[in-house]
Each structure stands twice: as structure tokens, then as C-alpha cells.
Short mmCIF file of C-alpha atoms in Angstrom, two decimals:
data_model
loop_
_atom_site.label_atom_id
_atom_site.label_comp_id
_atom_site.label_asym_id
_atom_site.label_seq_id
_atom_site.Cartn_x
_atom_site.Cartn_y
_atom_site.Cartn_z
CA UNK A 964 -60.41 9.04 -18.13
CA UNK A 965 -58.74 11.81 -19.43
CA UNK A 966 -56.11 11.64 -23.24
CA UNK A 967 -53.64 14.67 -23.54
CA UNK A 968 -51.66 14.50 -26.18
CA UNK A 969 -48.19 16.44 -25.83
CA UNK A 970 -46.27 16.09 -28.45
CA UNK A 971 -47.51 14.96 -32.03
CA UNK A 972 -45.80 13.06 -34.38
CA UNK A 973 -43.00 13.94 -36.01
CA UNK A 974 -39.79 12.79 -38.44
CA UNK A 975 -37.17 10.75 -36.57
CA UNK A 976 -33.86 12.97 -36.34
CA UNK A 977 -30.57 11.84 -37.56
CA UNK A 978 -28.41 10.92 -35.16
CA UNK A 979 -24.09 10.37 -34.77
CA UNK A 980 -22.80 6.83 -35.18
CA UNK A 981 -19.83 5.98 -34.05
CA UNK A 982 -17.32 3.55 -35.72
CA UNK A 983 -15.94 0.71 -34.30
CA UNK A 984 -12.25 0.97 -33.04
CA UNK A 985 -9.92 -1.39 -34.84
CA UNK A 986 -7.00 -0.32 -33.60
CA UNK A 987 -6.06 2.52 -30.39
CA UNK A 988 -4.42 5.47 -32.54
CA UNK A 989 -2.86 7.99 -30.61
CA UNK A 990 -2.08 11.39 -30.78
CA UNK A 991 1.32 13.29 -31.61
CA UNK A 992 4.00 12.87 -28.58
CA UNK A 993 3.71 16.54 -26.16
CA UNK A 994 6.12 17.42 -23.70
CA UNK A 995 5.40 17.74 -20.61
CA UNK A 996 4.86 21.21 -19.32
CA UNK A 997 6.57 22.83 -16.19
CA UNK A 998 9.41 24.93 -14.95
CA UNK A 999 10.95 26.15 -11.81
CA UNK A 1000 13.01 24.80 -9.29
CA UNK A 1001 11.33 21.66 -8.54
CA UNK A 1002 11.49 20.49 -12.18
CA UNK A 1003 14.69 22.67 -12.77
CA UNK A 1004 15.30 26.16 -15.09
CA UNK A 1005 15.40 24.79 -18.42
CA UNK A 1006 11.67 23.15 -19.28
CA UNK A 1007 10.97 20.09 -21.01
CA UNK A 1008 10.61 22.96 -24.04
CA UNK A 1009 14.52 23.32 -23.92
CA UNK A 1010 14.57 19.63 -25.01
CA UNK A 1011 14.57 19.28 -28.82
CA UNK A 1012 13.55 15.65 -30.41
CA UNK A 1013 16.10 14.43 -32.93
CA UNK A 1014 15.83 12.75 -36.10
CA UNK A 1015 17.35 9.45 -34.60
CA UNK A 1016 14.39 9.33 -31.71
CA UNK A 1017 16.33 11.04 -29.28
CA UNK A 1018 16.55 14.75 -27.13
CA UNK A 1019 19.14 17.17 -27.46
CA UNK A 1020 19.08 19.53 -24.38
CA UNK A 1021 20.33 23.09 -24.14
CA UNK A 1022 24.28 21.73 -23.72
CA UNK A 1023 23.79 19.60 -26.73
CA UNK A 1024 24.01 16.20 -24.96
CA UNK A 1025 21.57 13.61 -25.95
CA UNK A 1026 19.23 11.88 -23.59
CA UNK A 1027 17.55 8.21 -24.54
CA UNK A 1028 14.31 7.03 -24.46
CA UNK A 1029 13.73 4.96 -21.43
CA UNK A 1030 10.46 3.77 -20.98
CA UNK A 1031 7.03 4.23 -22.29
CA UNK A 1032 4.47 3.32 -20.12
CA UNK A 1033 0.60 3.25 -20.12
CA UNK A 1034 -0.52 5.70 -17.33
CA UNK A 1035 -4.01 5.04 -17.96
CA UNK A 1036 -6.84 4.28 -20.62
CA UNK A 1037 -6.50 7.00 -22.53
CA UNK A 1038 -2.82 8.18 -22.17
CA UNK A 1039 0.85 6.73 -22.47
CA UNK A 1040 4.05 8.37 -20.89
CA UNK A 1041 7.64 8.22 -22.69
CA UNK A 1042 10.45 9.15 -20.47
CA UNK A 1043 13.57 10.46 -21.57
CA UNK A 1044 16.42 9.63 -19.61
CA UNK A 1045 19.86 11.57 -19.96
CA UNK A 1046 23.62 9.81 -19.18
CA UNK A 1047 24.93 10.59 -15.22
CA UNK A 1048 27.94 11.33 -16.61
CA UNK A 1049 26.84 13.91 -18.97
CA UNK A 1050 25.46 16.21 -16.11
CA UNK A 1051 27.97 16.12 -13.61
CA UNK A 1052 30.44 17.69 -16.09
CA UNK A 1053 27.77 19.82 -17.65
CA UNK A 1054 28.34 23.68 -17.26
CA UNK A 1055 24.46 23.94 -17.37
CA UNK A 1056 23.68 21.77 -14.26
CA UNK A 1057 22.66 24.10 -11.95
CA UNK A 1058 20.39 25.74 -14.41
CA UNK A 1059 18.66 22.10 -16.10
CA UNK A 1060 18.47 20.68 -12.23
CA UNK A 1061 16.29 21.57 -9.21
CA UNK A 1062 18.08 23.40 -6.52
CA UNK A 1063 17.59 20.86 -3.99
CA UNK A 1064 18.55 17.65 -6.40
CA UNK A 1065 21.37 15.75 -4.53
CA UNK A 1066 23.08 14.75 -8.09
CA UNK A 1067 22.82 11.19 -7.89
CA UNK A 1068 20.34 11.33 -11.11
CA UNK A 1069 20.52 12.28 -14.44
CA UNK A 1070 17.88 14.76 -15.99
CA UNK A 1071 14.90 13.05 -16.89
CA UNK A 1072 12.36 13.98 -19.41
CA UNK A 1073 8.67 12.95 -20.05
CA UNK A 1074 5.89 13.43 -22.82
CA UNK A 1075 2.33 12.63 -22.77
CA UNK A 1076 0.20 11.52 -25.97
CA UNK A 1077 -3.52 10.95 -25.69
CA UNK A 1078 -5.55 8.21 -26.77
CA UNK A 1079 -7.59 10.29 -30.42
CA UNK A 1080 -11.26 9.68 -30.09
CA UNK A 1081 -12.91 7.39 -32.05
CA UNK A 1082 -14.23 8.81 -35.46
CA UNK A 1083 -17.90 9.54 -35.63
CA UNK A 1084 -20.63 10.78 -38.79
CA UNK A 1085 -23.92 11.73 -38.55
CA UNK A 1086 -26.22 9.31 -40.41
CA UNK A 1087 -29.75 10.21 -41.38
CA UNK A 1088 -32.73 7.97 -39.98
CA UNK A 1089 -36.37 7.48 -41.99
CA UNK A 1090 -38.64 6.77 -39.47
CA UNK A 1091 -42.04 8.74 -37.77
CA UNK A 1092 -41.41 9.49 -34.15
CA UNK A 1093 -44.63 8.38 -32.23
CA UNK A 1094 -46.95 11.26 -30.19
CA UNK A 1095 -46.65 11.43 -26.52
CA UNK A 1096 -49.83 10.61 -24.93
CA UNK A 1097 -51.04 10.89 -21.30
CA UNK A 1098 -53.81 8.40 -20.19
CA UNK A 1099 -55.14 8.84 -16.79
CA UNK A 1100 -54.92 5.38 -15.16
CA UNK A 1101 -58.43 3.96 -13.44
CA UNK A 1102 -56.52 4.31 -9.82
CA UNK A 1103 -59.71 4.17 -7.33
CA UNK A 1104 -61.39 1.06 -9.34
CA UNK A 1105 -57.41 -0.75 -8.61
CA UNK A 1106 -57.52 0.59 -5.10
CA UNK A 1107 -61.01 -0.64 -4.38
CA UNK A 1108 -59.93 -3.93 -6.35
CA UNK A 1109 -57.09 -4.34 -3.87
CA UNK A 1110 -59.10 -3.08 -1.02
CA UNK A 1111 -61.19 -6.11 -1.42
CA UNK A 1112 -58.92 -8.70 -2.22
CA UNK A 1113 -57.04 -7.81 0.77
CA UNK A 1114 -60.06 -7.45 3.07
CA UNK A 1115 -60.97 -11.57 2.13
CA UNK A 1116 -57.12 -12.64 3.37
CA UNK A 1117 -58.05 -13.33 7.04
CA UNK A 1118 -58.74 -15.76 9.62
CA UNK A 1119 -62.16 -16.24 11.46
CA UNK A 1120 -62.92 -17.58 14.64
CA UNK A 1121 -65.98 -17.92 15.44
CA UNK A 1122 -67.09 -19.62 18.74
CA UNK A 1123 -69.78 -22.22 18.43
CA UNK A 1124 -73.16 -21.72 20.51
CA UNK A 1125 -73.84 -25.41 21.40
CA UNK A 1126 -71.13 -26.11 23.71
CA UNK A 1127 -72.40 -29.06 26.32
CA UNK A 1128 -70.61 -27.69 29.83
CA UNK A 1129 -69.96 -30.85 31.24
CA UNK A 1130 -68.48 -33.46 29.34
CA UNK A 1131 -65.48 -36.41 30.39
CA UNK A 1132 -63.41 -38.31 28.13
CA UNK A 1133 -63.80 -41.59 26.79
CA UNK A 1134 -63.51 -44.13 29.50
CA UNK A 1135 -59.95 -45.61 29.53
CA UNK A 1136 -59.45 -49.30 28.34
CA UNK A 1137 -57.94 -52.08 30.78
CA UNK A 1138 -54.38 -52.31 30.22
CA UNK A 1139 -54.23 -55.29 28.47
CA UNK A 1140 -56.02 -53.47 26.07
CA UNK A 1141 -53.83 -50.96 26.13
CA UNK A 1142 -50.78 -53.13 25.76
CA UNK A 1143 -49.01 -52.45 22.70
CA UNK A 1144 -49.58 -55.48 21.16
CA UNK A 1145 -53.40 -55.53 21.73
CA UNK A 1146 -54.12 -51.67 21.08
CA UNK A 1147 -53.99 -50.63 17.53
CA UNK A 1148 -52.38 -47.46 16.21
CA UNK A 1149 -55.60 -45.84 15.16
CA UNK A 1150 -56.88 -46.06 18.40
CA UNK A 1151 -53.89 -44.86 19.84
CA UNK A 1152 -54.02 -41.69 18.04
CA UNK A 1153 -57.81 -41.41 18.82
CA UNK A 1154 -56.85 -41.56 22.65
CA UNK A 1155 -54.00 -39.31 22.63
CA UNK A 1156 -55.42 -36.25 20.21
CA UNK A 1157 -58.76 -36.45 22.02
CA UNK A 1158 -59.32 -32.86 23.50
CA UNK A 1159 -63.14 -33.19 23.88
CA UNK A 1160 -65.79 -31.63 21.61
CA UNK A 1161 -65.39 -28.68 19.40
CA UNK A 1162 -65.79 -25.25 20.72
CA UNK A 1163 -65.27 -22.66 18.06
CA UNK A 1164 -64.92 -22.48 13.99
CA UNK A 1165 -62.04 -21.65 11.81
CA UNK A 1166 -62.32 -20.07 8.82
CA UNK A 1167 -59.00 -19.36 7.09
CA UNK A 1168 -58.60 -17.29 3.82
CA UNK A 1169 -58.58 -19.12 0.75
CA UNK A 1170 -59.24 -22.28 2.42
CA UNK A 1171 -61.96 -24.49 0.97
CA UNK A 1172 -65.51 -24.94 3.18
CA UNK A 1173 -64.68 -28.64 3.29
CA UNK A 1174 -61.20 -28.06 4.69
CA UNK A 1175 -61.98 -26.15 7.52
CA UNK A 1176 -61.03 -26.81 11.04
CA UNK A 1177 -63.72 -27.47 13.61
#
């Protein structure tokens, strides 16, 4: 069988391990990006955050946090939400809201922060890397193994060559043999699985010589 060696051995590289996560840190809180009319002139960019938490947009109103909320795995949302009262008196509305917004809401503003990955160093490793070996694999002495074993799983019937031609049943007993009382079970069972004398041999797979039906 044939050995090819393709690859010899060699010094185990290091490789990156990464820490376990005690806690989810995020990063720094970014506005969300956009313009236009469907999110209105003035940008979330227009918005500046105050000292006390809060926004300050362009007409120097302030607008509260309303809800932070986890959009998925690796993010969190905070919306900013700004007083009704403050924009319908605000000389800037028509410039901070979309041209189609009815006025029933107050400006709303949103920031995104992302979950930071976890941190991560490269350790080294002492170790020998094994060669890579092909060995050929014996594959016509398992076929012919198999070929074999397979051939041996089957059933033979073979007919037997002294067959007498003409041959009756027992005679039948009176019936007050035959009465249950009188006839025992054995004979019973003789009587009724009687099918005269054998004509053929059956030789299953894997049955034993002294098992086998005649």
C-alpha cells in the first residue's frame, strides 16, 4: 500500500484567545444618521447632547430621553423625545419636521451604540504539529471480504429426490377417540399439522444444520 507524506512536522503556531465576557460593555452613544424630508431638514447632527443627559435642538428647546431599548444582540436604541408644545410654537417647525408630518407628534430623536467586542491576545503554544500522512486503504481485500459475507446471507431450497408419489394420511380415529376428552393434545396437533412427508430442504443463512427445516 502506498505512504505519502505531505506535510512534515512542524512547531504548533500561536493562536488568539479570547477572554471571557463578564459584563456587555458598550460603545459610545451615535446619532442616528439621515436627512431629508422624511426624517425632516435639520438631522439628528443638529441635536446637541447636554451636560444634564438631555438634547438641545437648533431652537434651543430641550428634548428628554424616552426610552432605551435593546434592538438586538449586539445593539441598544435611546430615543429622544421632544415636548408637543415646544414644536407647535417653534419658528423652526417646518424646517426640523417632514413635509408630510400631520403635527400631532413631537420631534423624536434616536442613537445607536454597539455591543464592543470582546477583548482578545494572542498566546503562544509549545507543542510539535504532527505530519500529514496518506495511507492507501486495502479496499479490494474489504470488498471481497464483504462480497463473501454477503454472498453466505441466503436461503436454499433444495427439493428432495426421494419423494414417494402416492401417499394418504394417517387413518382417522373413531370419534370417541376423537372426543375431546379421550384425544390428547399432542395428538391433536399431530393430526392437524400433518401435511404428509417432506418434499424439499431449507437451508437458511446463519441457521444451525440441526435447526433446519425439512
Amino acid at each position: 500500500m502506498r505512504e505519502i507524506e505531505w506535510t512534515s512536522s512542524k512547531e504548533s503556531p500561536a493562536h488568539i484567545v479570547v477572554s471571557e465576557r463578564l459584563s456587555e460593555e458598550y460603545g459610545p452613544w451615535q446619532q442616528a444618521k439621515g436627512g431629508g424630508w422624511a426624517r425632516g431638514g435639520f438631522g439628528a447632527d443638529a441635536f446637541t447632547l447636554q451636560e444634564n443627559g438631555m438634547l438641545q435642538c437648533p431652537a434651543g428647546k430641550s428634548l428628554w430621553l424616552s426610552e432605551v431599548r435593546q434592538e438586538n444582540a449586539f445593539s441598544q436604541r435611546a430615543v429622544y423625545v421632544a415636548l408637543q408644545e415646544d414644536c407647535l410654537c417653534c419658528p423652526l417647525r417646518e424646517q426640523c419636521l417632514a413635509r408630510k408630518a400631520k403635527g400631532n407628534r413631537a420631534r423624536r430623536v434616536s442613537a445607536v451604540r454597539r455591543l464592543l467586542p470582546a477583548p482578545s491576545c494572542v498566546e503562544p503554544t509549545s507543542g510539535i504539529l504532527a505530519a500529514t500522512q496518506w495511507v492507501d486503504v486495502a479496499g479490494r481485500m474489504l470488498r471481497r471480504t464483504w462480497m463473501t459475507h454477503w454472498r453466505r446471507q441466503h436461503v436454499e431450497i433444495v427439493p428432495l429426490p426421494d419423494i414417494p408419489k402416492n401417499i394418504s394420511p394417517p387413518q382417522r380415529s373413531p370419534r370417541a377417540v376423537r372426543s375431546h376428552h379421550r384425544w390428547s393434545w399432542y395428538d391433536r396437533l399431530g393430526r392437524s399439522a400433518w401435511w404428509g412427508p417432506a418434499v424439499m430442504r431449507v437451508t437458511v443463512a446463519g441457521v444451525p444444520a440441526f435447526l433446519e427445516v425439512k
